[in-house]
Short mmCIF file of C-alpha atoms in Angstrom, two decimals:
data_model
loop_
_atom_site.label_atom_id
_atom_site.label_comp_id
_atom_site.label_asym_id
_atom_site.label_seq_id
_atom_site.Cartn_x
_atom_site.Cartn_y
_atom_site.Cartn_z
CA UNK I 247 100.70 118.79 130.71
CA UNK I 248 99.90 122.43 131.66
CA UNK I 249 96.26 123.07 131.84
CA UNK I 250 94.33 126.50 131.43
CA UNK I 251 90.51 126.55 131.80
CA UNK I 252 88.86 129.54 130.56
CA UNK I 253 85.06 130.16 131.88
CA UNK I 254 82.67 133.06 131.05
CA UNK I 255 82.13 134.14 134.90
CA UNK I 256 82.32 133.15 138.33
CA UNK I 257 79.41 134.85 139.83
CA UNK I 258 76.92 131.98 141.23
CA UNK I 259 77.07 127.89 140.87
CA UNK I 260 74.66 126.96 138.30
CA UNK I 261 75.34 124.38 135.55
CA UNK I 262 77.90 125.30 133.79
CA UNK I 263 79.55 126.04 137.07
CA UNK I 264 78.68 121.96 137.81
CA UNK I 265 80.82 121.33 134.47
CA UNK I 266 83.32 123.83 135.29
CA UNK I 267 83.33 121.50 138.95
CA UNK I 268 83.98 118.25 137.33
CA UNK I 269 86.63 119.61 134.82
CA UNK I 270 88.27 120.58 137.92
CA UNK I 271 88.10 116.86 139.04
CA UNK I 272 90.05 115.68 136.37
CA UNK I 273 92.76 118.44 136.10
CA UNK I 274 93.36 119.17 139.62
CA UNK I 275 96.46 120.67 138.40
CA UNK I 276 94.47 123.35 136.10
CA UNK I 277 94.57 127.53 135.84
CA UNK I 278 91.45 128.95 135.85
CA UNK I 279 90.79 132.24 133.89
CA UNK I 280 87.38 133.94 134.30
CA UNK I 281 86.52 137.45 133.49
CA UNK I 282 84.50 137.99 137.23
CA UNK I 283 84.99 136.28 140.19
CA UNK I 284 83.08 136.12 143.22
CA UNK I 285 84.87 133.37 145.75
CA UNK I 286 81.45 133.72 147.96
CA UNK I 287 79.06 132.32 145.68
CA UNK I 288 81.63 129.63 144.05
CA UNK I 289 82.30 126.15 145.76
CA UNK I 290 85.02 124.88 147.42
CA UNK I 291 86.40 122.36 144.36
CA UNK I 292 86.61 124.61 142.16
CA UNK I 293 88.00 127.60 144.81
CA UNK I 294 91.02 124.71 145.06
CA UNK I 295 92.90 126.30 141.77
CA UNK I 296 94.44 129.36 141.16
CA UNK I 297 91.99 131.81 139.58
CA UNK I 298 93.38 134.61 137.13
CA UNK I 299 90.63 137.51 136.43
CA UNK I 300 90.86 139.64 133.19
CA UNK I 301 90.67 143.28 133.99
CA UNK I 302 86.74 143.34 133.70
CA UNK I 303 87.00 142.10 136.97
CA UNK I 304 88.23 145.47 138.08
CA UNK I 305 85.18 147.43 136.85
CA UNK I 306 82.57 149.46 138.63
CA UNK I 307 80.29 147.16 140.49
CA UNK I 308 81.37 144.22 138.32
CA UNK I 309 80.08 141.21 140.64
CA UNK I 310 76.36 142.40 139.96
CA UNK I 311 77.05 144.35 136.62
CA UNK I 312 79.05 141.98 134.51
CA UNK I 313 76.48 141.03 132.05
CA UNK I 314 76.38 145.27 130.82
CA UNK I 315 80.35 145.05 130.41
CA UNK I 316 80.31 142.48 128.07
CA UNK I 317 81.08 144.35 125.00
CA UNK I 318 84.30 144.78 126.84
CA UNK I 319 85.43 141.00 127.45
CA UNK I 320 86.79 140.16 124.00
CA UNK I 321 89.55 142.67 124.48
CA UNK I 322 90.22 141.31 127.64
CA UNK I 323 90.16 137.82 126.39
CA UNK I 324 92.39 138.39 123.85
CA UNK I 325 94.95 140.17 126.58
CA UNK I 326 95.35 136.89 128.63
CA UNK I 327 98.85 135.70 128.55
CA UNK I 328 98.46 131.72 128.08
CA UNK I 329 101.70 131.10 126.54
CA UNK I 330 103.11 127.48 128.34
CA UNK I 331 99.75 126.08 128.34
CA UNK I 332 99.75 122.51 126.68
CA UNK I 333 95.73 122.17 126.78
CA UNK I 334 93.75 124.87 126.93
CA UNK I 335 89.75 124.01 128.07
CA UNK I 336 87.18 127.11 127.08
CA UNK I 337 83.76 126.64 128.93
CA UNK I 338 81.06 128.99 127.00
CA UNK I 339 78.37 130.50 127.58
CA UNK I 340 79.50 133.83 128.07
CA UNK I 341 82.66 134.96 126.41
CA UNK I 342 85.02 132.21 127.37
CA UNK I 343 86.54 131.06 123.68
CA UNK I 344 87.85 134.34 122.72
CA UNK I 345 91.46 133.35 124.27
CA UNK I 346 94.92 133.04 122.07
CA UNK I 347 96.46 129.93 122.85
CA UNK I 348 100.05 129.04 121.53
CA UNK I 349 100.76 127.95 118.29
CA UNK I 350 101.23 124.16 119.93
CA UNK I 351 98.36 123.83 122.24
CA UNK I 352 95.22 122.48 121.63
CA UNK I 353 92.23 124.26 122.17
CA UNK I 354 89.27 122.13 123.59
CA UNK I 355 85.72 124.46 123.89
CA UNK I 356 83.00 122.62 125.22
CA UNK I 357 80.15 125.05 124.63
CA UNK I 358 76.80 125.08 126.72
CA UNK I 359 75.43 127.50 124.27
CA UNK I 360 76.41 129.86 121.65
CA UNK I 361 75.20 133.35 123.45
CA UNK I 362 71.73 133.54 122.82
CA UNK I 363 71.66 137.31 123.40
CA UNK I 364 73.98 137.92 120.32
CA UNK I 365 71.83 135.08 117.93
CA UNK I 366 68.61 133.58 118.59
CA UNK I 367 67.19 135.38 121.13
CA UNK I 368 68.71 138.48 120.35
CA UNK I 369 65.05 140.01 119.35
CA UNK I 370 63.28 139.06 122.75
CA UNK I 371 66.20 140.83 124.80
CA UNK I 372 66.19 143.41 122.83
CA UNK I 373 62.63 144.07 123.01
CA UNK I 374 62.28 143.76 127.00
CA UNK I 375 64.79 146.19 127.30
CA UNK I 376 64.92 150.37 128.15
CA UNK I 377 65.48 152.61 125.20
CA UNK I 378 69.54 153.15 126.00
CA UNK I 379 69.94 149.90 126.44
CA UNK I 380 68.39 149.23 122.56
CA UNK I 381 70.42 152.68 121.56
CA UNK I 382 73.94 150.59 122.68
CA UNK I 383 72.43 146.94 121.33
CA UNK I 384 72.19 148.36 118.12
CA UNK I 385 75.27 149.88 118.01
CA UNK I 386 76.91 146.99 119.64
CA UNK I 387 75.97 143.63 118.71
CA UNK I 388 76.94 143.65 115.09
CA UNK I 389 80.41 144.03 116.35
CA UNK I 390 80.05 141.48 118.96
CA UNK I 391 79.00 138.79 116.35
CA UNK I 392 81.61 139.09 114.21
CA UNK I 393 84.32 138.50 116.99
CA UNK I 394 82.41 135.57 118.13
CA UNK I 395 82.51 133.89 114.53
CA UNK I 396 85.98 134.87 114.55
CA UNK I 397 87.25 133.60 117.83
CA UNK I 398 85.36 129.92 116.71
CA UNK I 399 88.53 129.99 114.62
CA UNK I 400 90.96 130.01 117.71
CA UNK I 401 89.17 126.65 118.51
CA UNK I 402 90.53 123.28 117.71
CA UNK I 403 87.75 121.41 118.88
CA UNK I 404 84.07 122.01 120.02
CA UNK I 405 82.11 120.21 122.29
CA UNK I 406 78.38 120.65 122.57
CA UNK I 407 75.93 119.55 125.34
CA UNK I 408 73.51 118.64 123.50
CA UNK I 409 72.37 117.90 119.87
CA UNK I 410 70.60 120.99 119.95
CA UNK I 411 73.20 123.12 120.85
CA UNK I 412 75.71 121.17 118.31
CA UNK I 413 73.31 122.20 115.23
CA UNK I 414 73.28 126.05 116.74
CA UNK I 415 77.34 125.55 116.49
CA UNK I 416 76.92 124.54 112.75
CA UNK I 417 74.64 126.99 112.02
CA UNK I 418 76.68 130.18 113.75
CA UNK I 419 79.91 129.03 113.36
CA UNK I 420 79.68 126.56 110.47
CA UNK I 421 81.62 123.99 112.91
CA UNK I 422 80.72 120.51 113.82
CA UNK I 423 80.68 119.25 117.28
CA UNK I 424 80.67 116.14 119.17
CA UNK I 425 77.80 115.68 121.79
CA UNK I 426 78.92 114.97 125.04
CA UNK I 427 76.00 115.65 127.89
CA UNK I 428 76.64 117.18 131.32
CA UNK I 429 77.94 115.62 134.31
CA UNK I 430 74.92 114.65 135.96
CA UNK I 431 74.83 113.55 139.79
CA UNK I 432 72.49 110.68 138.93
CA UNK I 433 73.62 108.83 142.27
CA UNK I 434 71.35 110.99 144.38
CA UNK I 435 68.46 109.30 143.13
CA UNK I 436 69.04 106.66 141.19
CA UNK I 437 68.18 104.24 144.58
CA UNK I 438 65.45 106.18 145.78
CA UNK I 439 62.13 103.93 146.01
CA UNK I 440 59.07 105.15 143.91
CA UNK I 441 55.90 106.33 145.71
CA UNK I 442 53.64 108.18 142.83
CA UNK I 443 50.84 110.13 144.40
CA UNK I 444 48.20 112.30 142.75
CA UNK I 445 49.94 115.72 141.60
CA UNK I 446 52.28 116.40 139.23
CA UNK I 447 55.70 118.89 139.48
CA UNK I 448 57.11 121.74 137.75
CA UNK I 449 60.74 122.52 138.79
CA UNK I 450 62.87 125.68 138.16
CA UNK I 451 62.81 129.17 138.30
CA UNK I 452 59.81 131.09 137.64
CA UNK I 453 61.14 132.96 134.75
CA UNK I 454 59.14 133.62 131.24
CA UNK I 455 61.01 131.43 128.99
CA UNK I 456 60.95 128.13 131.59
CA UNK I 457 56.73 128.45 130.94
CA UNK I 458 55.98 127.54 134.59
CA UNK I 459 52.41 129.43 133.20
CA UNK I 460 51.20 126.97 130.93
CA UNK I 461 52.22 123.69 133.39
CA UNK I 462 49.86 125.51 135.80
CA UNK I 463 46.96 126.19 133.10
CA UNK I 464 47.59 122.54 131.52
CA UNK I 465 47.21 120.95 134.64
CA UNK I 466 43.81 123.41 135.91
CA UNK I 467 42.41 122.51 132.17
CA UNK I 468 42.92 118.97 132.74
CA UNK I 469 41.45 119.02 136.65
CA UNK I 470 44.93 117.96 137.91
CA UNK I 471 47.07 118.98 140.80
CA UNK I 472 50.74 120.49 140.63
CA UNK I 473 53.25 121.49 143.00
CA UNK I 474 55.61 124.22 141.51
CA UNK I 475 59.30 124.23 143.04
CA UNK I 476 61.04 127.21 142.35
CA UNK I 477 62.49 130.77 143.11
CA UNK I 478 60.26 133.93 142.46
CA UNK I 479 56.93 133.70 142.04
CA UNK I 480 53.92 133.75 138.99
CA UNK I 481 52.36 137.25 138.79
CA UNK I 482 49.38 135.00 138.61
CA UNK I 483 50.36 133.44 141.68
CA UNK I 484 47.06 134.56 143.64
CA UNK I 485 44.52 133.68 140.40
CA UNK I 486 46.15 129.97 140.03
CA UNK I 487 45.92 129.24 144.17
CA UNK I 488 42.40 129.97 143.91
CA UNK I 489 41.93 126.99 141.59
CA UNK I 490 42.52 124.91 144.52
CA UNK I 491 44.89 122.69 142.30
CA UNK I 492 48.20 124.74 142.25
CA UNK I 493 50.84 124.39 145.62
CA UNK I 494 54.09 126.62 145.09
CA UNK I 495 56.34 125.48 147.37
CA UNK I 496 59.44 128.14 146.81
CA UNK I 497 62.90 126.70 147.36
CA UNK I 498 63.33 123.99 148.60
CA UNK I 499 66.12 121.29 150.05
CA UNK I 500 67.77 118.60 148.15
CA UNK I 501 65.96 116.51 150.63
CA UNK I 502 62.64 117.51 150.03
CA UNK I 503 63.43 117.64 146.07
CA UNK I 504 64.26 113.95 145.95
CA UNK I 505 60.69 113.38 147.86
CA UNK I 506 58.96 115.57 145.35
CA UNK I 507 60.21 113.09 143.26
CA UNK I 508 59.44 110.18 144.51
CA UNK I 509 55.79 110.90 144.78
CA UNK I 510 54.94 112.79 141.35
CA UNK I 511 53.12 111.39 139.06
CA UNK I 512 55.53 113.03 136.24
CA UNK I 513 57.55 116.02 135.90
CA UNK I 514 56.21 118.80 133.07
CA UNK I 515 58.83 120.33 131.35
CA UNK I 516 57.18 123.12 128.45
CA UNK I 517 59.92 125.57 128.36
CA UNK I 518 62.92 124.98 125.76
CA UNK I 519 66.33 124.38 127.02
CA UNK I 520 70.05 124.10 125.72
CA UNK I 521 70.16 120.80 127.50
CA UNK I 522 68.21 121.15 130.85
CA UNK I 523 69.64 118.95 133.62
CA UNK I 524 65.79 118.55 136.11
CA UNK I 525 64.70 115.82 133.34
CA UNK I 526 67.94 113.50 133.82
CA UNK I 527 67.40 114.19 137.76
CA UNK I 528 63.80 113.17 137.03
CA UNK I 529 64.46 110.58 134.96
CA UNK I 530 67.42 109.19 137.57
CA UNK I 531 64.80 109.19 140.28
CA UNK I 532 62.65 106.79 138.05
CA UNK I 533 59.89 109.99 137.81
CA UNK I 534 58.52 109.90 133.55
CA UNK I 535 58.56 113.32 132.18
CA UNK I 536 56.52 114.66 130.05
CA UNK I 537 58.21 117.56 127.74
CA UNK I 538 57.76 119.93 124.87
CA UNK I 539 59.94 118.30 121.98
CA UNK I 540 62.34 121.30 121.38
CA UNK I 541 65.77 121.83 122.85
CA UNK I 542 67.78 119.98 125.09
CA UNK I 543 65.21 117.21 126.02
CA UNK I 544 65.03 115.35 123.07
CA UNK I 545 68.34 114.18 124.27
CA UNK I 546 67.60 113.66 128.09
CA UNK I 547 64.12 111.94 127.59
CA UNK I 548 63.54 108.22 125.90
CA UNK I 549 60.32 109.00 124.31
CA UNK I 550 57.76 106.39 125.28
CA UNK I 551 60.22 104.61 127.85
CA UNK I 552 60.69 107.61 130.36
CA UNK I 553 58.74 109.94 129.05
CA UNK I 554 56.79 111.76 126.11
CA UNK I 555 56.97 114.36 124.08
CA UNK I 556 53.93 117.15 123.15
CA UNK I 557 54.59 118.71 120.01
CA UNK I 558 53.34 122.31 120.72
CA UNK I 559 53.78 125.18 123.14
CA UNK I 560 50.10 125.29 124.50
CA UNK I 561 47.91 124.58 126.91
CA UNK I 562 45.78 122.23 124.82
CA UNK I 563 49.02 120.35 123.64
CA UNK I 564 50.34 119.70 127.11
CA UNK I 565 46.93 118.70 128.57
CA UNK I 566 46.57 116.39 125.78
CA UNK I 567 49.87 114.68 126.78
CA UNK I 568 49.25 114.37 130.17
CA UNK I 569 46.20 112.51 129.16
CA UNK I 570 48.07 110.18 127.43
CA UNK I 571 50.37 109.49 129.77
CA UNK I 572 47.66 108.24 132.44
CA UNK I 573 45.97 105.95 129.66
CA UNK I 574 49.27 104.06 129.91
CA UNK I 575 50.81 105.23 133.09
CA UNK I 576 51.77 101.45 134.04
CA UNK I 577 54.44 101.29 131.16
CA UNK I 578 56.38 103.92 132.88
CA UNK I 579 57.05 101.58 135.78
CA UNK I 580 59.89 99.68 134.90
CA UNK I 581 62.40 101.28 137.17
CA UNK I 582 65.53 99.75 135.35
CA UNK I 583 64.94 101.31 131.93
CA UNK I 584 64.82 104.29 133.60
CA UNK I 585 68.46 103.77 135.04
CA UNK I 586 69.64 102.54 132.12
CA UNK I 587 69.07 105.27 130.35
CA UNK I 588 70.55 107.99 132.57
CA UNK I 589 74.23 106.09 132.91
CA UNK I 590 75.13 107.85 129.57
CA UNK I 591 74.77 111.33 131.68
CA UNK I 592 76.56 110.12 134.90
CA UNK I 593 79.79 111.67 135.45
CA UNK I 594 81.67 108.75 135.03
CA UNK I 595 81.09 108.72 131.41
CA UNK I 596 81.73 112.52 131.30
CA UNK I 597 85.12 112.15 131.72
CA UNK I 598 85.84 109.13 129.94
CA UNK I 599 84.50 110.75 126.24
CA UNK I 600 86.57 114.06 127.45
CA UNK I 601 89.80 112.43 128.05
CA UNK I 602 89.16 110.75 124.63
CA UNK I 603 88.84 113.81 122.99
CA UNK I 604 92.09 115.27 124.68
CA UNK I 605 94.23 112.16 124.21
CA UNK I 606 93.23 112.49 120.45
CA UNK I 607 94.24 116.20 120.13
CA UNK I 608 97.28 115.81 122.15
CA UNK I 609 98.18 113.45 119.23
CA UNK I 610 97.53 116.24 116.17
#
């Protein structure tokens, strides 16, 4: 079986990259087509296969400019030659799907997100950015839209990571899709011994939407100490340090995360994600979480078993939880509901519900 993957860009190794990773696992024999590649930020797996660029690849400055060209991408989808492939495997986030397989192949997306620029958070990009950049939006995205319904067409089969992301699928592309979560490496914690201590973590970049701001004010409302892991830094860095409660540690190493860890009380997770890996790292670590119920952590977290849920995006709401959780803090100490509950986002069963979905097309 000849195997083409097709992902969005290959710029830096974030989570879909991870995906993109443990496809290549399982089709070591696999093309990979990307619109922009940068071999020094990729890893080695993945640098293993032959990679085919489109001709965006080729534009000015296209390593640190790719997101502006990508008006220009379906055209340069739609260019690559992937006649002879048997399977071919669209990663999306970006544009990825927009490919035209052969008449016999079967086309497999697995979709991290419909692109939130184009649908639902078209309005917040569009209002953060310069006035050119809202002259060519306007004039733009319409047209980008309707090629992304379109190309849904040129799928045979979509793949969502998460139940949140499958009902964004229905609703944009009127298309149902299977749920099958991320590889998660829930090995690198999954043995680690439990130590809580008396802070609690935030853990990601310090971007807007990711609401590092109110797991800071939650935690100085409620008197309670956090330690925030993550690139960049709050504009209200200096104001929160003051409190005496907040510790931002910057990046740190894997070794360091998995003591973080160990010794949190729980993990706060306010912002909304597609399906948000930290929680199943969390979780795999035997650390409760508690999380805004939105987005991709209704699926990671087993509400009252490793974590709970606060219903609104406020300070109030998320202080309220957190006082919840220490009224009955000792139910979130059996360690082996908390592995079983992560197997079903190890990579092992990954694969397995992928190569189900193949063998079943293959057979179409």
């Amino acid at each position: 079986m000849k195997v083409a993957i097709v992902h969005y860009w290959l710029v830096t190794m974030r989570g879909g990259e991870k995906v993109l990773e443990e496809l290549c696992k399982m089709y070591p024999q696999a093309d990979i087509y990307t619109n922009v590649y940068n071999p020094e930020k990729i890893s080695e797996e993945i640098k293993k296969h032959k990679i085919y660029t489109t001709k965006i690849n080729n534009f000015p400055l296209a390593r640190k400019l790719y997101q502006k060209y990508m008006p220009f991408m379906p055209n340069a989808l739609m260019e690559l030659d992937l006649t002879g492939y048997d399977l071919i495997i669209s990663s999306e986030s970006g544009p990825a799907k927009g490919v035209c397989p052969a008449p016999n192949a079967f086309h497999l997306c697995y979709c991290h997100t419909p692109m939130r620029y184009l649908w639902d958070m078209y309005h917040e990009y569009f209002r953060k950015s310069n006035p050119l950049v809202k002259f060519f939006m306007k004039k733009m995205i319409p047209g980008l839209r309707q090629w992304d319904v379109m190309s849904s067409n040129l799928v045979d089969h979509f793949i969502a990571n998460s139940s949140f992301v499958a009902a964004r699928i229905k609703r944009y592309y009127n298309r149902d899709a299977d749920v099958i979560f991320p590889p998660c490496d829930i090995h690198r914690y999954i043995n680690n011994p439990r130590n809580p201590k008396d802070f609690y973590l935030f853990f990601g970049q310090l971007v807007g939407y990711k609401r590092a701001d109110l797991a800071i004010e939650a935690c100085i409302k409620a008197g309670r100490k956090i330690v925030v892991i993550g690139e960049g830094k709050s504009k209200e860095a200096k104001k929160y340090e003051k409190s005496g409660l907040v510790t931002f540690t910057g990046r740190v190493s894997d070794e360091k995360i998995a003591e973080y860890l160990s010794q949190a009380k729980a993990l706060l997770f306010p912002g909304i994600e597609d399906f948000g890996i930290i929680p199943v790292e969390a979780n795999s670590a035997g650390c409760p979480v508690l999380a805004y119920k939105k987005g991709g952590a209704c699926d990671s977290i087993n509400e009252n078993v490793t974590g709970l849920f606060f219903d609104e995006q406020t300070v109030d709401s998320l202080a309220e939880c957190i006082e919840r959780f220490e009224k009955d803090e000792d139910k979130f100490n059996n360690r082996d509901a908390f592995t079983q509950h992560v197997q079903k986002f190890s990579k092992e069963n990954f694969c397995t519900q992928i190569k189900k979905i193949v063998d079943e097309g293959k057979r179409l």
